[in-house]
Short mmCIF file of C-alpha atoms and ligand atoms in Angstrom, two decimals:
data_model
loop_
_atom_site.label_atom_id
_atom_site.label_comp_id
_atom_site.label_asym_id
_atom_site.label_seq_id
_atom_site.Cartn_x
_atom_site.Cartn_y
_atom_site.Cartn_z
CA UNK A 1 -101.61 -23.72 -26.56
CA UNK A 2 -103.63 -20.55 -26.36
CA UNK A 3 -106.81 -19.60 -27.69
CA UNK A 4 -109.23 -16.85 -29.01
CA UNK A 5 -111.85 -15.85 -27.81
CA UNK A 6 -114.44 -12.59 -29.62
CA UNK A 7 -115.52 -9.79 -27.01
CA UNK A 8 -117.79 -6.72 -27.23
CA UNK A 9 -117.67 -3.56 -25.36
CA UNK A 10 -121.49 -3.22 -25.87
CA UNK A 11 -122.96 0.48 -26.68
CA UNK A 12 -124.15 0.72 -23.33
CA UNK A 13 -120.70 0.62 -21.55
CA UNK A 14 -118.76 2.65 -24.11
CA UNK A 15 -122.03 5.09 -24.24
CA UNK A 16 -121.30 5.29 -19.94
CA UNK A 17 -117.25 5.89 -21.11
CA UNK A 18 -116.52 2.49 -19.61
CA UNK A 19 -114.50 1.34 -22.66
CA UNK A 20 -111.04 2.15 -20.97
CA UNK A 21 -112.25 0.59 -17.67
CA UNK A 22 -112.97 -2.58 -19.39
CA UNK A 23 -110.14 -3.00 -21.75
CA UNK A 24 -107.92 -2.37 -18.75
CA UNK A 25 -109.73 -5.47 -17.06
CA UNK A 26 -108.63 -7.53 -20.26
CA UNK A 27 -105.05 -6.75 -20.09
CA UNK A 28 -105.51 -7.53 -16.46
CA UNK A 29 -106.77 -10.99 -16.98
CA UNK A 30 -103.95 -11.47 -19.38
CA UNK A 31 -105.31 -11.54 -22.71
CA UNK A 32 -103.52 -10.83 -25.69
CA UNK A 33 -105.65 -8.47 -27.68
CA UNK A 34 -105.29 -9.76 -31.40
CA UNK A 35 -107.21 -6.58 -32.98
CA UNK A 36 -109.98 -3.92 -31.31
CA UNK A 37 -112.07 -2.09 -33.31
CA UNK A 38 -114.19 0.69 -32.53
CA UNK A 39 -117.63 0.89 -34.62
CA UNK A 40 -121.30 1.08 -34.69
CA UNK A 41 -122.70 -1.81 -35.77
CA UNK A 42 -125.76 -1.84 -38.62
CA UNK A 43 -129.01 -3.48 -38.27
CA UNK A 44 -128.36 -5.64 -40.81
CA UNK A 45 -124.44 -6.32 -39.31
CA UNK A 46 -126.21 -6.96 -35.74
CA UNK A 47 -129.26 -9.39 -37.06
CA UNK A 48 -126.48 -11.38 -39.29
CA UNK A 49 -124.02 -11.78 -35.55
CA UNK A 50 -126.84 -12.76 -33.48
CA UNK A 51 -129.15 -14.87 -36.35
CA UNK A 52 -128.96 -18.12 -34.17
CA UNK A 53 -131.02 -16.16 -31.72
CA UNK A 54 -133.50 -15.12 -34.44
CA UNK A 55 -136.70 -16.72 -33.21
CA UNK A 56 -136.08 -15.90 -29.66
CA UNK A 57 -138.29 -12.99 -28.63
CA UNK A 58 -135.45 -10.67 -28.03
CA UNK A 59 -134.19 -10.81 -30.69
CA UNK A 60 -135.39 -7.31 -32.11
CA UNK A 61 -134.58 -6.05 -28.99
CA UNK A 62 -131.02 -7.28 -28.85
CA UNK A 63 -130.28 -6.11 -32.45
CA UNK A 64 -131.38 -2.38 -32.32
CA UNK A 65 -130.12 -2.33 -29.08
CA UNK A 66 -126.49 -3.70 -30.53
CA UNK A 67 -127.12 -1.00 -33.44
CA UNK A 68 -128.07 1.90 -31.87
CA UNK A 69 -124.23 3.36 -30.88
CA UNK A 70 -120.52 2.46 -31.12
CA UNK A 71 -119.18 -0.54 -29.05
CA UNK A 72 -115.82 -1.84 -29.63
CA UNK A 73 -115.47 -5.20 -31.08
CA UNK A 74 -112.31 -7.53 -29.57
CA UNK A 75 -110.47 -10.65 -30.72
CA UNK A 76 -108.65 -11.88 -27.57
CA UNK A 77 -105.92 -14.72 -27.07
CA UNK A 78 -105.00 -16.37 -23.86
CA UNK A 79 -105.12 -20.36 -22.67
CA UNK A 80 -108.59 -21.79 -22.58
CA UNK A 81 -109.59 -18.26 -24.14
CA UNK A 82 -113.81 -18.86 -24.05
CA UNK A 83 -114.14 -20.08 -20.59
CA UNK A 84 -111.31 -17.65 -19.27
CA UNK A 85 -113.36 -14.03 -20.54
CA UNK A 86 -116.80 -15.81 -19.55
CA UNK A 87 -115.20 -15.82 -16.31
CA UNK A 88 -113.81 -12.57 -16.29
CA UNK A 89 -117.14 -11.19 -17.86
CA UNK A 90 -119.87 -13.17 -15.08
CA UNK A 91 -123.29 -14.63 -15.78
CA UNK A 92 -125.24 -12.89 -18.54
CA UNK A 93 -127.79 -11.58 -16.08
CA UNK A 94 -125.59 -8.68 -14.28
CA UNK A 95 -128.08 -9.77 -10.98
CA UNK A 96 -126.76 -13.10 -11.05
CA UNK A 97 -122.52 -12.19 -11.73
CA UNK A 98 -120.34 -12.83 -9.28
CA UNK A 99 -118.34 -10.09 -7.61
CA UNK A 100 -115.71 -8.65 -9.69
CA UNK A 101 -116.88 -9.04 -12.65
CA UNK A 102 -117.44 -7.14 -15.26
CA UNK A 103 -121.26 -7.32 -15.53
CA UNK A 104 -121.42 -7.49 -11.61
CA UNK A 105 -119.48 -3.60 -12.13
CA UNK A 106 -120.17 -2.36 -15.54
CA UNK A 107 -123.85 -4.13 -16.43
CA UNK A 108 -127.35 -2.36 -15.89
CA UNK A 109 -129.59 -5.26 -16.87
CA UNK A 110 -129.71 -8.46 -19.02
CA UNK A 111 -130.56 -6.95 -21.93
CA UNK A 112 -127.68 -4.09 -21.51
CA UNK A 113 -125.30 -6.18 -20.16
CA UNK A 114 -121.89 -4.27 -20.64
CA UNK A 115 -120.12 -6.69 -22.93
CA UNK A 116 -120.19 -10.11 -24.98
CA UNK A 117 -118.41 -13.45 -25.02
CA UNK A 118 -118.21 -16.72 -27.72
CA UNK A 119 -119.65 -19.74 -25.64
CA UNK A 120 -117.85 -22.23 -27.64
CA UNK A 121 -113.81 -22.33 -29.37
CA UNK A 122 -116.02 -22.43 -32.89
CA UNK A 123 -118.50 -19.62 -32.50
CA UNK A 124 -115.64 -17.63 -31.37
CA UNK A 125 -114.09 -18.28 -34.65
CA UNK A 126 -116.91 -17.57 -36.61
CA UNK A 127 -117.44 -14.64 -34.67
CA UNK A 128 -114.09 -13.14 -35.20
CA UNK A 129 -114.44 -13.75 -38.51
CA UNK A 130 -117.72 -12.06 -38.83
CA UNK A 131 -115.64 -8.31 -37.46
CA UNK A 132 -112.31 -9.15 -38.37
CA UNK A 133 -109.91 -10.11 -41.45
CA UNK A 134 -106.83 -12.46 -40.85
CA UNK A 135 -104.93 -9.56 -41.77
CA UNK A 136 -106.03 -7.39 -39.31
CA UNK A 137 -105.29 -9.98 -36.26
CA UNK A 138 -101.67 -9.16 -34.82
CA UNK A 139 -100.62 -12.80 -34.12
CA UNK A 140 -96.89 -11.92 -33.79
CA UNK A 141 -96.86 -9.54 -31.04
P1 CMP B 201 -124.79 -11.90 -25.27
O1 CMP B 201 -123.73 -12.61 -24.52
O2 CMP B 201 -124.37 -10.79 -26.15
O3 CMP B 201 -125.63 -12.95 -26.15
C1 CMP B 201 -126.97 -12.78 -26.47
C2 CMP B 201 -127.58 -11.61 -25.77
O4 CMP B 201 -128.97 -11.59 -25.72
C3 CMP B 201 -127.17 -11.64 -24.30
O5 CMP B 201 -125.81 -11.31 -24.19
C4 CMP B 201 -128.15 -10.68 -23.68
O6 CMP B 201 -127.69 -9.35 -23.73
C5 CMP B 201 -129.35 -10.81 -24.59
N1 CMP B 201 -130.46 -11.48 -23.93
C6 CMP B 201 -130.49 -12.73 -23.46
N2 CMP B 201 -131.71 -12.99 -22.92
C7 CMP B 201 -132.43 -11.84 -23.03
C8 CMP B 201 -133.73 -11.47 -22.66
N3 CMP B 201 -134.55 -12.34 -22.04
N4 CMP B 201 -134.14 -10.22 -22.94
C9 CMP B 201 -133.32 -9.35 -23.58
N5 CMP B 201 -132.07 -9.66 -23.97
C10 CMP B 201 -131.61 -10.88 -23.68
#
């Protein structure tokens, strides 16, 4: 039974007009995309998505990076959805991603690393949810 999976064209690729690159290299990897949004995220919307990381000391960083232009925010379906795009995506260090991957092409450093990925089936629920309504995912396609 397929799964989801939440992705994000981060502002750094779409602000390089890799946005079209990348989603191309979803429908590659055959991944239904359930609903894609563009938007620019608010410091308060960024700091709410990545609160578990709240004590780390990236964390301001990460969030006025995430906040500071449009990225396009993805819910994805396809078998074994998380571990499939973490594949397709590489390592979150673009010096340590394998070739072909997105962050080994797209990805400048770890900190501007081209694009997100859930780790786990339930953070990628809760992270669609946190972007998306049910209404707004196409599920009959
Ligand atoms: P992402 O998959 O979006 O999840 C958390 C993000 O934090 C991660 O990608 C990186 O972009 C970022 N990150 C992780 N470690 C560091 C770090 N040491 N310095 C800056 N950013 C980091």
């Amino acid at each position: 039974m397929p799964n989801r999976t939440f992705a994000i064209i981060k502002p750094d690729a779409v602000n390089s007009g890799y946005t079209g690159k990348i989603y191309d290299r979803i429908l590659q990897a055959d991944f239904k995309i359930l609903s894609a949004k563009l938007m620019r995220m608010t410091l308060a919307q960024a700091e709410g998505f990545y609160l578990v990381h709240k004590e780390r000391p990236f964390y301001g960083e990460l969030t006025t990076f995430m906040s500071s232009g449009a990225c396009m925010v993805l819910a994805l379906e396809k078998e074994n959805a998380v571990s499939a795009w973490r594949e397709t995506i590489g390592a979150t260090n673009p010096e340590d991603a394998a070739e072909g991957t997105i962050r080994k092409d797209f990805a400048t450093s770890l900190g501007e690393n081209a694009v997100h990925g859930s780790d786990t089936d339930e953070n990628a629920e809760k992270e669609i949810a946190f972007f998306f309504t049910e209404s707004e995912l196409i599920c009959n396609q």
